[in-house]
PDB file of C-alpha atoms in Angstrom:
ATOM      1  CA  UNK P   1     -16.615  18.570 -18.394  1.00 72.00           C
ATOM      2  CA  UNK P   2     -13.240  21.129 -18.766  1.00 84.00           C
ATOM      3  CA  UNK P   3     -11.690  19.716 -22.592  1.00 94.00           C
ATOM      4  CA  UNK P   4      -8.246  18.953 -22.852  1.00 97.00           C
ATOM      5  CA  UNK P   5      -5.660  21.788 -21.037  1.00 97.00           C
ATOM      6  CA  UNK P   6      -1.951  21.993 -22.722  1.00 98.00           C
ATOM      7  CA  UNK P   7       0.540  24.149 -20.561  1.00 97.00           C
ATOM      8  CA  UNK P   8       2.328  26.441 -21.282  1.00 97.00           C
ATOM      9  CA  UNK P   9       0.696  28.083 -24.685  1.00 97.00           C
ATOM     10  CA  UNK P  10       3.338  29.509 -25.651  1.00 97.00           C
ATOM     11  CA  UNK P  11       7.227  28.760 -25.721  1.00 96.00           C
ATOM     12  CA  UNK P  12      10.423  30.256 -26.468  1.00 98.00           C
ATOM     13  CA  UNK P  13      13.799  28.466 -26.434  1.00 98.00           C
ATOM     14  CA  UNK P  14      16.730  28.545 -28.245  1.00 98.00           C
ATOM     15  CA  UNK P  15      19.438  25.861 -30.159  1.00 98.00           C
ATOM     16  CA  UNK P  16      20.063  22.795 -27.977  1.00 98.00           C
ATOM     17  CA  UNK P  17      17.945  23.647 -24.837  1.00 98.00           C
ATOM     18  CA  UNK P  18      15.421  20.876 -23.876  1.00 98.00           C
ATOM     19  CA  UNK P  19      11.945  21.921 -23.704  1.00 98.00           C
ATOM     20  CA  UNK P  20       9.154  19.699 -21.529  1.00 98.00           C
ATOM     21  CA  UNK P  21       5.169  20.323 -22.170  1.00 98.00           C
ATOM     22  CA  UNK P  22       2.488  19.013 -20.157  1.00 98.00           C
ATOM     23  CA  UNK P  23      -1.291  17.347 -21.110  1.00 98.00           C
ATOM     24  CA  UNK P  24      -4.218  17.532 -19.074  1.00 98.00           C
ATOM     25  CA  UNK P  25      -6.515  14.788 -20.202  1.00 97.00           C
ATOM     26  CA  UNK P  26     -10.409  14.808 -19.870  1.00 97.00           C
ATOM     27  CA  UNK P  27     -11.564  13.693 -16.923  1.00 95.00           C
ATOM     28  CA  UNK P  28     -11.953   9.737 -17.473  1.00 93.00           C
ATOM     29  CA  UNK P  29      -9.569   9.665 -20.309  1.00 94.00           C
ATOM     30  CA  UNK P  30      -6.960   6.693 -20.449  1.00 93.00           C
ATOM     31  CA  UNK P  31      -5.468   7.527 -23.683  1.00 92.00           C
ATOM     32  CA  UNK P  32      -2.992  10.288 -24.501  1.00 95.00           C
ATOM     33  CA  UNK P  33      -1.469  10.960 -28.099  1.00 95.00           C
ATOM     34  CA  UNK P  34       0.910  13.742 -29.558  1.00 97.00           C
ATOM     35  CA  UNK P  35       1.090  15.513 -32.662  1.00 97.00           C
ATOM     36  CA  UNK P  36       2.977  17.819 -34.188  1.00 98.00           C
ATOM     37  CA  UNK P  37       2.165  20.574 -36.861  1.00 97.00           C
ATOM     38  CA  UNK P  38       4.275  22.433 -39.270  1.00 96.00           C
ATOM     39  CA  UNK P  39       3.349  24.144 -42.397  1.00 92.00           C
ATOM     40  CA  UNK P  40       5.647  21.783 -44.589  1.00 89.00           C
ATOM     41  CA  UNK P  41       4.813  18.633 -43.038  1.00 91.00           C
ATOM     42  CA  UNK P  42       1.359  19.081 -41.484  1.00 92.00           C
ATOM     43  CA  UNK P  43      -0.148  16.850 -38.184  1.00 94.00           C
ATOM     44  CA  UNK P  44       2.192  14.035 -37.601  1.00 94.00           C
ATOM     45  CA  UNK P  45       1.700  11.254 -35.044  1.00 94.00           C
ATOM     46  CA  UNK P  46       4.350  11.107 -32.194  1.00 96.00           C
ATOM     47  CA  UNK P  47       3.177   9.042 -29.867  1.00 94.00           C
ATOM     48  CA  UNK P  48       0.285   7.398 -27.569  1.00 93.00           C
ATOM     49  CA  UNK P  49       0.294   6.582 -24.059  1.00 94.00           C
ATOM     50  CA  UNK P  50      -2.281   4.442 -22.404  1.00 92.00           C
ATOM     51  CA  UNK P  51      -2.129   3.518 -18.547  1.00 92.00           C
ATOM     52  CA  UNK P  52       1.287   4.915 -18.134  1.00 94.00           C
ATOM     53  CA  UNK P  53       2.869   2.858 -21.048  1.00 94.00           C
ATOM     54  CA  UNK P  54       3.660   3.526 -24.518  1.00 93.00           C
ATOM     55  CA  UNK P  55       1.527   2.253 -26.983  1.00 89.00           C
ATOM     56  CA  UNK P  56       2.633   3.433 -30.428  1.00 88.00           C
ATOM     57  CA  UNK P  57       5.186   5.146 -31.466  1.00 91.00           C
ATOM     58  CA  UNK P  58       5.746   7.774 -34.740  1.00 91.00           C
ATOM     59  CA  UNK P  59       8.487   7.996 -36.800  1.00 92.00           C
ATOM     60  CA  UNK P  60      10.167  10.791 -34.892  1.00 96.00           C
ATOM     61  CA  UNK P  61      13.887  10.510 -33.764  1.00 96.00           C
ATOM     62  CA  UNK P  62      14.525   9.287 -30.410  1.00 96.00           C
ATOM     63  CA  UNK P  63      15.103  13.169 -29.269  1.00 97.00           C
ATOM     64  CA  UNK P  64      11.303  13.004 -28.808  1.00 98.00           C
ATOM     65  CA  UNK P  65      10.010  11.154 -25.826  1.00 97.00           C
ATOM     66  CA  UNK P  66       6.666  11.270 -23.665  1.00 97.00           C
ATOM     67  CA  UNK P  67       5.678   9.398 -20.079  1.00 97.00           C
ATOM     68  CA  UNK P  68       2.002   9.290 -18.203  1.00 98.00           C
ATOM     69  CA  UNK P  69       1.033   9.403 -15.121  1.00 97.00           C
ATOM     70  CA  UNK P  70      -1.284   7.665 -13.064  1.00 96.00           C
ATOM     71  CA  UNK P  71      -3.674  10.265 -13.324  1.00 95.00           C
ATOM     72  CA  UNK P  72      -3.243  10.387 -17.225  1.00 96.00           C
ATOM     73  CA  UNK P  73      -1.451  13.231 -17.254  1.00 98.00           C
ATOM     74  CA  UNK P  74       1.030  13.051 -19.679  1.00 98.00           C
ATOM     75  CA  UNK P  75       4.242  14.988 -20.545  1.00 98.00           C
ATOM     76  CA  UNK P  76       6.329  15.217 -23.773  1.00 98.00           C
ATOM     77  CA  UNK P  77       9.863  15.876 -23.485  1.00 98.00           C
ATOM     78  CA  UNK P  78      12.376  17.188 -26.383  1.00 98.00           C
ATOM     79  CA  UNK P  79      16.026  17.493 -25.765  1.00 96.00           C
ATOM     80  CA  UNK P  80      18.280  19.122 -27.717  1.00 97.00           C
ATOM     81  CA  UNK P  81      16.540  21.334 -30.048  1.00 98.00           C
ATOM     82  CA  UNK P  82      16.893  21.946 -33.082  1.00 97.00           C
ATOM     83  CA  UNK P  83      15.020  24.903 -35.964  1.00 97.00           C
ATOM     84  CA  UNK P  84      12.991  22.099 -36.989  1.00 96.00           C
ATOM     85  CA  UNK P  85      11.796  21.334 -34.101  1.00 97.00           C
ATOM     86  CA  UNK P  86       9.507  24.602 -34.256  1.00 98.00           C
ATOM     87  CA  UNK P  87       5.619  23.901 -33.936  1.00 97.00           C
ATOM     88  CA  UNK P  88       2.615  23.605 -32.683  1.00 97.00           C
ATOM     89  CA  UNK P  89       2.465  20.642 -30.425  1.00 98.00           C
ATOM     90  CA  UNK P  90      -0.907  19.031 -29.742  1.00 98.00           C
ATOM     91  CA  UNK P  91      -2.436  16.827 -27.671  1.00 97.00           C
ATOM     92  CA  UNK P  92      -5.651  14.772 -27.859  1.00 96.00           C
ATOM     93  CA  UNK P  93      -7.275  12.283 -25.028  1.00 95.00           C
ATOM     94  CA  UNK P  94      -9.855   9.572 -25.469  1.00 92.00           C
ATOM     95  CA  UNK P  95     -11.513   7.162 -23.932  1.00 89.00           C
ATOM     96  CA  UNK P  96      -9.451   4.346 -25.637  1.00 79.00           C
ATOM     97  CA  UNK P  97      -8.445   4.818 -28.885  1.00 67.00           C
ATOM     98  CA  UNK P  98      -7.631   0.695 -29.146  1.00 68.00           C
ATOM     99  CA  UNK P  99     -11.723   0.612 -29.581  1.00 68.00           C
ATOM    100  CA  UNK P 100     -11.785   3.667 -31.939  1.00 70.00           C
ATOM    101  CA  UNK P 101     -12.869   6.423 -29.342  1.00 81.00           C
ATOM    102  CA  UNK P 102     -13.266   9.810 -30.895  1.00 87.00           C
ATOM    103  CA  UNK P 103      -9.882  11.627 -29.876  1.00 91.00           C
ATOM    104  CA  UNK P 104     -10.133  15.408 -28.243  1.00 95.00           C
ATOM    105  CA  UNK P 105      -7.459  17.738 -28.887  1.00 97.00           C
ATOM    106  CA  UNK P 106      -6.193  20.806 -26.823  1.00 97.00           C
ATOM    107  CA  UNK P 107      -5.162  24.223 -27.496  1.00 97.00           C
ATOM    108  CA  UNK P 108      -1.668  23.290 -28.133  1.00 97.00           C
ATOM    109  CA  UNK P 109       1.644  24.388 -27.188  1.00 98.00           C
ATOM    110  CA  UNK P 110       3.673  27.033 -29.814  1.00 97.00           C
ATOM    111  CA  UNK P 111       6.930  25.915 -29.494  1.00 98.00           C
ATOM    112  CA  UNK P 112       9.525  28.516 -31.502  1.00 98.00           C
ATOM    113  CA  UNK P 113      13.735  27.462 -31.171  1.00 98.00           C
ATOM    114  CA  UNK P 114      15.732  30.821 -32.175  1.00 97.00           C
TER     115      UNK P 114
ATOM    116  CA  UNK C   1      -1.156   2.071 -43.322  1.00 56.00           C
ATOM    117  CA  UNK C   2      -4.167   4.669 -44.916  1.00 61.00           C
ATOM    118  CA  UNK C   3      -3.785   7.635 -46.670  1.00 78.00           C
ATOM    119  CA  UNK C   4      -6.000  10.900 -46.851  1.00 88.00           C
ATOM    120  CA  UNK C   5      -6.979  12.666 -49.692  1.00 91.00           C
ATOM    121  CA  UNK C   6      -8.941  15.825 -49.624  1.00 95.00           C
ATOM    122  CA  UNK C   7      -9.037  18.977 -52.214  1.00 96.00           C
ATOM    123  CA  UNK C   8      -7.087  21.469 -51.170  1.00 95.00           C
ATOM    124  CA  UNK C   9      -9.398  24.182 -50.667  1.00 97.00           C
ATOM    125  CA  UNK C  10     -12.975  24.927 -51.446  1.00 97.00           C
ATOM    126  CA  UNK C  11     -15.026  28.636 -51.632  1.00 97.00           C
ATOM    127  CA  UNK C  12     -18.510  28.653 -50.707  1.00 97.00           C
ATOM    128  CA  UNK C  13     -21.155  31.722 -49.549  1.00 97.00           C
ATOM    129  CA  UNK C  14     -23.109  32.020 -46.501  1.00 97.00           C
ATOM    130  CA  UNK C  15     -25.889  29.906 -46.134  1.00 97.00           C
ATOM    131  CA  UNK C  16     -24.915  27.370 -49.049  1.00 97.00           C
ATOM    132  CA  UNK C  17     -24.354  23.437 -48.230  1.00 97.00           C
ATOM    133  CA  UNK C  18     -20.887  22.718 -48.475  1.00 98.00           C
ATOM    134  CA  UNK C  19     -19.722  19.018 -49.505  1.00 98.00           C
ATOM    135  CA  UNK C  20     -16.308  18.030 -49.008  1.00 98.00           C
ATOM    136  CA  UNK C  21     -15.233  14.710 -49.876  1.00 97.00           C
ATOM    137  CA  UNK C  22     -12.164  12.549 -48.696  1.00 95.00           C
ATOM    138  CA  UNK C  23     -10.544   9.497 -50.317  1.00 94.00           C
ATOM    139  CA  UNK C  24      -8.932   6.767 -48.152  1.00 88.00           C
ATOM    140  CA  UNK C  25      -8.600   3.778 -50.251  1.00 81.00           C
ATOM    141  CA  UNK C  26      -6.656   1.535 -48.238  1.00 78.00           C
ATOM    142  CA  UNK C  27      -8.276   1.924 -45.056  1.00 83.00           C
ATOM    143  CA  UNK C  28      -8.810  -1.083 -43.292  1.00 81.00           C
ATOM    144  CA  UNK C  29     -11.488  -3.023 -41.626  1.00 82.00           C
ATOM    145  CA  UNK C  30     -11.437  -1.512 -38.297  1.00 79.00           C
ATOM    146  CA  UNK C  31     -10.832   2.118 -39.192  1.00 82.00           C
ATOM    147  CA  UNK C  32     -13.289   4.910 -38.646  1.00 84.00           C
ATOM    148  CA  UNK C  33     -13.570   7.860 -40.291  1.00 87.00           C
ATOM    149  CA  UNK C  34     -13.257  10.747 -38.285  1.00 91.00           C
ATOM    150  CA  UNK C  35     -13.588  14.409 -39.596  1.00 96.00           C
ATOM    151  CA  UNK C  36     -12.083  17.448 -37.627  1.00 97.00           C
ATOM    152  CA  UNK C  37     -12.408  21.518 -37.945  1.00 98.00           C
ATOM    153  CA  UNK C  38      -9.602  23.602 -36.871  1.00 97.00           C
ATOM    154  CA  UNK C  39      -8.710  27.330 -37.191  1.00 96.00           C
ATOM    155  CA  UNK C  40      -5.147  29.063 -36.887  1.00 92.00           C
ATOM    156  CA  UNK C  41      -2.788  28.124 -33.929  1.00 88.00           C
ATOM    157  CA  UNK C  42      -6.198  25.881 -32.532  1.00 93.00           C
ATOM    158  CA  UNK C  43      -6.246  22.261 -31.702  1.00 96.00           C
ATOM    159  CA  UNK C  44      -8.629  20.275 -34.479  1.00 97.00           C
ATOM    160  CA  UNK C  45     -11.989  20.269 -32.872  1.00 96.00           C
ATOM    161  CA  UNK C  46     -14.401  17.119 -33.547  1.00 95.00           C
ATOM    162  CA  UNK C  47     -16.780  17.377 -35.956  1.00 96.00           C
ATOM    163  CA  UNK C  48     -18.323  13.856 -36.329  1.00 95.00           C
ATOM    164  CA  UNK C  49     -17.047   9.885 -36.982  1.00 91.00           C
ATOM    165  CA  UNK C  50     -18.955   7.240 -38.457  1.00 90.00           C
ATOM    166  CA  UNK C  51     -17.681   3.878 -39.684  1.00 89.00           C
ATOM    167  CA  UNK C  52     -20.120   3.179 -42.442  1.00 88.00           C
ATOM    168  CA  UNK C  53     -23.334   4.470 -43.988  1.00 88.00           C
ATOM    169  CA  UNK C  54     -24.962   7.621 -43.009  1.00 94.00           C
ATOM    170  CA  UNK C  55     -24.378   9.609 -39.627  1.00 94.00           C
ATOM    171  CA  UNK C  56     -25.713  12.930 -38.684  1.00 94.00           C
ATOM    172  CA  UNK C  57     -25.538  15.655 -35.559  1.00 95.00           C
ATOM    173  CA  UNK C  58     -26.013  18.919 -34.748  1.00 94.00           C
ATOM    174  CA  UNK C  59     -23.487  20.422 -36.904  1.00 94.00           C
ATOM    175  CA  UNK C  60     -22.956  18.105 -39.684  1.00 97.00           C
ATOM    176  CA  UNK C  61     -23.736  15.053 -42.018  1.00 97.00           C
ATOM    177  CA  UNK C  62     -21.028  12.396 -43.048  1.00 97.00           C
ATOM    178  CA  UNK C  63     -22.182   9.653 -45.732  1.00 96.00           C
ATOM    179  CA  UNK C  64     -19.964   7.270 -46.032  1.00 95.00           C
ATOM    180  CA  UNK C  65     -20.453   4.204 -49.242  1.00 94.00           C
ATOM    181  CA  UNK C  66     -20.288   0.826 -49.019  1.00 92.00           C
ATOM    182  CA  UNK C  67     -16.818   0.490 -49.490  1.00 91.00           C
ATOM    183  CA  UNK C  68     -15.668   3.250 -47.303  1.00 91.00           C
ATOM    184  CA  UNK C  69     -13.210   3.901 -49.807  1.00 91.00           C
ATOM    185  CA  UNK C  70     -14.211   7.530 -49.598  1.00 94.00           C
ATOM    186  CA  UNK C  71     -16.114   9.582 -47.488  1.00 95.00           C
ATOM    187  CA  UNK C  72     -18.114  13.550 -47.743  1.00 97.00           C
ATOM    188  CA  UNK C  73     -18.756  15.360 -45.013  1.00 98.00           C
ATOM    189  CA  UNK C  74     -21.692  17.823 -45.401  1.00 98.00           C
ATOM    190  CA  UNK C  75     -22.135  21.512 -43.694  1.00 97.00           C
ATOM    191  CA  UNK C  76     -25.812  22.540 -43.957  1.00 95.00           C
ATOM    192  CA  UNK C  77     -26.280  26.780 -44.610  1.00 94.00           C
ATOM    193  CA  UNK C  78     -22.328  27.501 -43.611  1.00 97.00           C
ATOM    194  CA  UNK C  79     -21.453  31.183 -42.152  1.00 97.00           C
ATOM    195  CA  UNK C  80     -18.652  32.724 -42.354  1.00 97.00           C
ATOM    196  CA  UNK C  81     -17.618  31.579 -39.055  1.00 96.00           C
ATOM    197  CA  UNK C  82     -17.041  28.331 -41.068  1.00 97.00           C
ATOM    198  CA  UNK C  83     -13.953  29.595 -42.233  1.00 98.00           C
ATOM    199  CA  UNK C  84     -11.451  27.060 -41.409  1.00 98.00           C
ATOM    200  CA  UNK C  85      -9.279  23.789 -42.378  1.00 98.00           C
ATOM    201  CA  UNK C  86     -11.175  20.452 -42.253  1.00 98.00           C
ATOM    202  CA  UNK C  87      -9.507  16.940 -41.811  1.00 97.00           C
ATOM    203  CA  UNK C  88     -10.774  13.854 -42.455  1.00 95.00           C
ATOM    204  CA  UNK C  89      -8.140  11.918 -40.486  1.00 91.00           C
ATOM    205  CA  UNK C  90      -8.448   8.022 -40.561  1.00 82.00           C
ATOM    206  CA  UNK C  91      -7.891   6.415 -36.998  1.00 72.00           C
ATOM    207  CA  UNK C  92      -6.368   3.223 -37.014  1.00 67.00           C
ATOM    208  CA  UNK C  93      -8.622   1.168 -34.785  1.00 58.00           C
ATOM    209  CA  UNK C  94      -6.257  -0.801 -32.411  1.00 62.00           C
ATOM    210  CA  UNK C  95      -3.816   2.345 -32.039  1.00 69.00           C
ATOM    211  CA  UNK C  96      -4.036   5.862 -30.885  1.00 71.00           C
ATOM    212  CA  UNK C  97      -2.587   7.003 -34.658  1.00 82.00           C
ATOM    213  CA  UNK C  98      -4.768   9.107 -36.516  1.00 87.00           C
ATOM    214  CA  UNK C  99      -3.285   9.729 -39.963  1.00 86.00           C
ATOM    215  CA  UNK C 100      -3.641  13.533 -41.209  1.00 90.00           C
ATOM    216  CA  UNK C 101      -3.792  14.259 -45.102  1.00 89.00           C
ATOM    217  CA  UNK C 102      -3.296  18.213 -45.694  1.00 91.00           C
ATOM    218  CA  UNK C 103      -6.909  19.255 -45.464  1.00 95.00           C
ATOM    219  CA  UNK C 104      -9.572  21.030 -46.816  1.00 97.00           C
ATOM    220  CA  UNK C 105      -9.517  25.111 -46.675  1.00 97.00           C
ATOM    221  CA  UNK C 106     -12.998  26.265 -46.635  1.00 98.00           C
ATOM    222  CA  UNK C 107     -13.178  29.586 -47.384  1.00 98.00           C
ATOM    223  CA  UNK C 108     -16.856  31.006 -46.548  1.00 97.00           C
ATOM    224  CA  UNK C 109     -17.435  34.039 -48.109  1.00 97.00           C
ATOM    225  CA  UNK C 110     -20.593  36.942 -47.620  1.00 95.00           C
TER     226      UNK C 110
END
């Protein structure tokens, strides 16, 4: 079975631009989370999507938001960006995390705002 | 919510056991215990999960005590391709959340 695919690897983008990445769960996967990884504040929880709905939510401002698809696909979406905002954004699929399904994570996507 | 504790890094040398050992003391009834690998600018990979007591794979050992207040994961004979940052992340059992303390460096050395 192919693992988790995150496009694009790599991004560039600069002050106030909006940036959107994608997640290709594993095949059979209903659940998608997001993280986010920084040297100063590690792997923080964004958010996880489970048959096209939000199911939980992180404690990231509202700049940060996320939809699925019916496929499971899911995309994350960050508008107006900020140096912060510079990371390595993952993504992880499971079965169903609600029963405590081990979650996969992809490559991730380097984001870097100049 | 739990909270993750881990040292912050361990040495070891090739073909040693390596025992790291997490603290979660509030974690709650339905949390498992889930411990990850990951090297630079990689996604954590999976190394194992258990919920209580003793599981073992392939890779990797993870004894967990009665009270699941704490948990060690154990790497039989580690190479240096060991080298990396382990997480013992606790996953909150009715949410996709899984809470990241800042990880163990192993550093595996000849």
């Amino acid at each position: 079975k192919a693992g988790v695919t995150q496009t694009p690897r790599y991004l560039i983008k600069t002050r106030g631009q909006q940036v959107t990445l994608s997640c290709s769960p594993i095949s059979g996967h209903r659940s998608v989370s997001w993280y986010q990884q920084t040297p100063g504040q590690g792997l923080q929880f964004l958010f996880e999507y489970f048959s096209e709905t939000q199911r939980n939510k992180g404690n990231f401002p509202g700049r940060f938001s996320g939809r699925q698809f019916s496929n499971s696909r899911s995309e994350m979406n960050v508008s107006t960006l900020e140096l912060g905002d510079s990371a390595l954004y993952l993504c992880a699929s499971s079965l169903d995390t609600s029963v405590g399904d081990t979650q996969y994570f992809g490559p991730g996507t380097r984001l870097t705002v100049l | 919510l739990a909270k993750t504790t881990q040292p912050i890094s361990m040495d070891s040398y090739e073909g040693q056991e390596v025992n790291i050992t997490c603290s979660h003391n509030n974690i709650a009834t339905n949390d498992y215990i889930t411990w990850y690998q990951q090297f630079p600018s990689q996604g954590p990979r999976f190394i194992i999960q258990g919920y209580k007591t003793k599981v073992t794979n392939e890779v990797a050992s993870l004894f967990i005590p009665a009270d699941r207040k704490s948990s060690t994961l154990s790497l039989p004979r580690v190479s240096l391709s060991d080298t990396a940052v382990y997480y013992c992340p606790v996953n909150s059992g009715n949410t996709g959340k899984l809470i990241f303390g800042q990880g163990t460096t192993l550093q595996v050395k000849p």
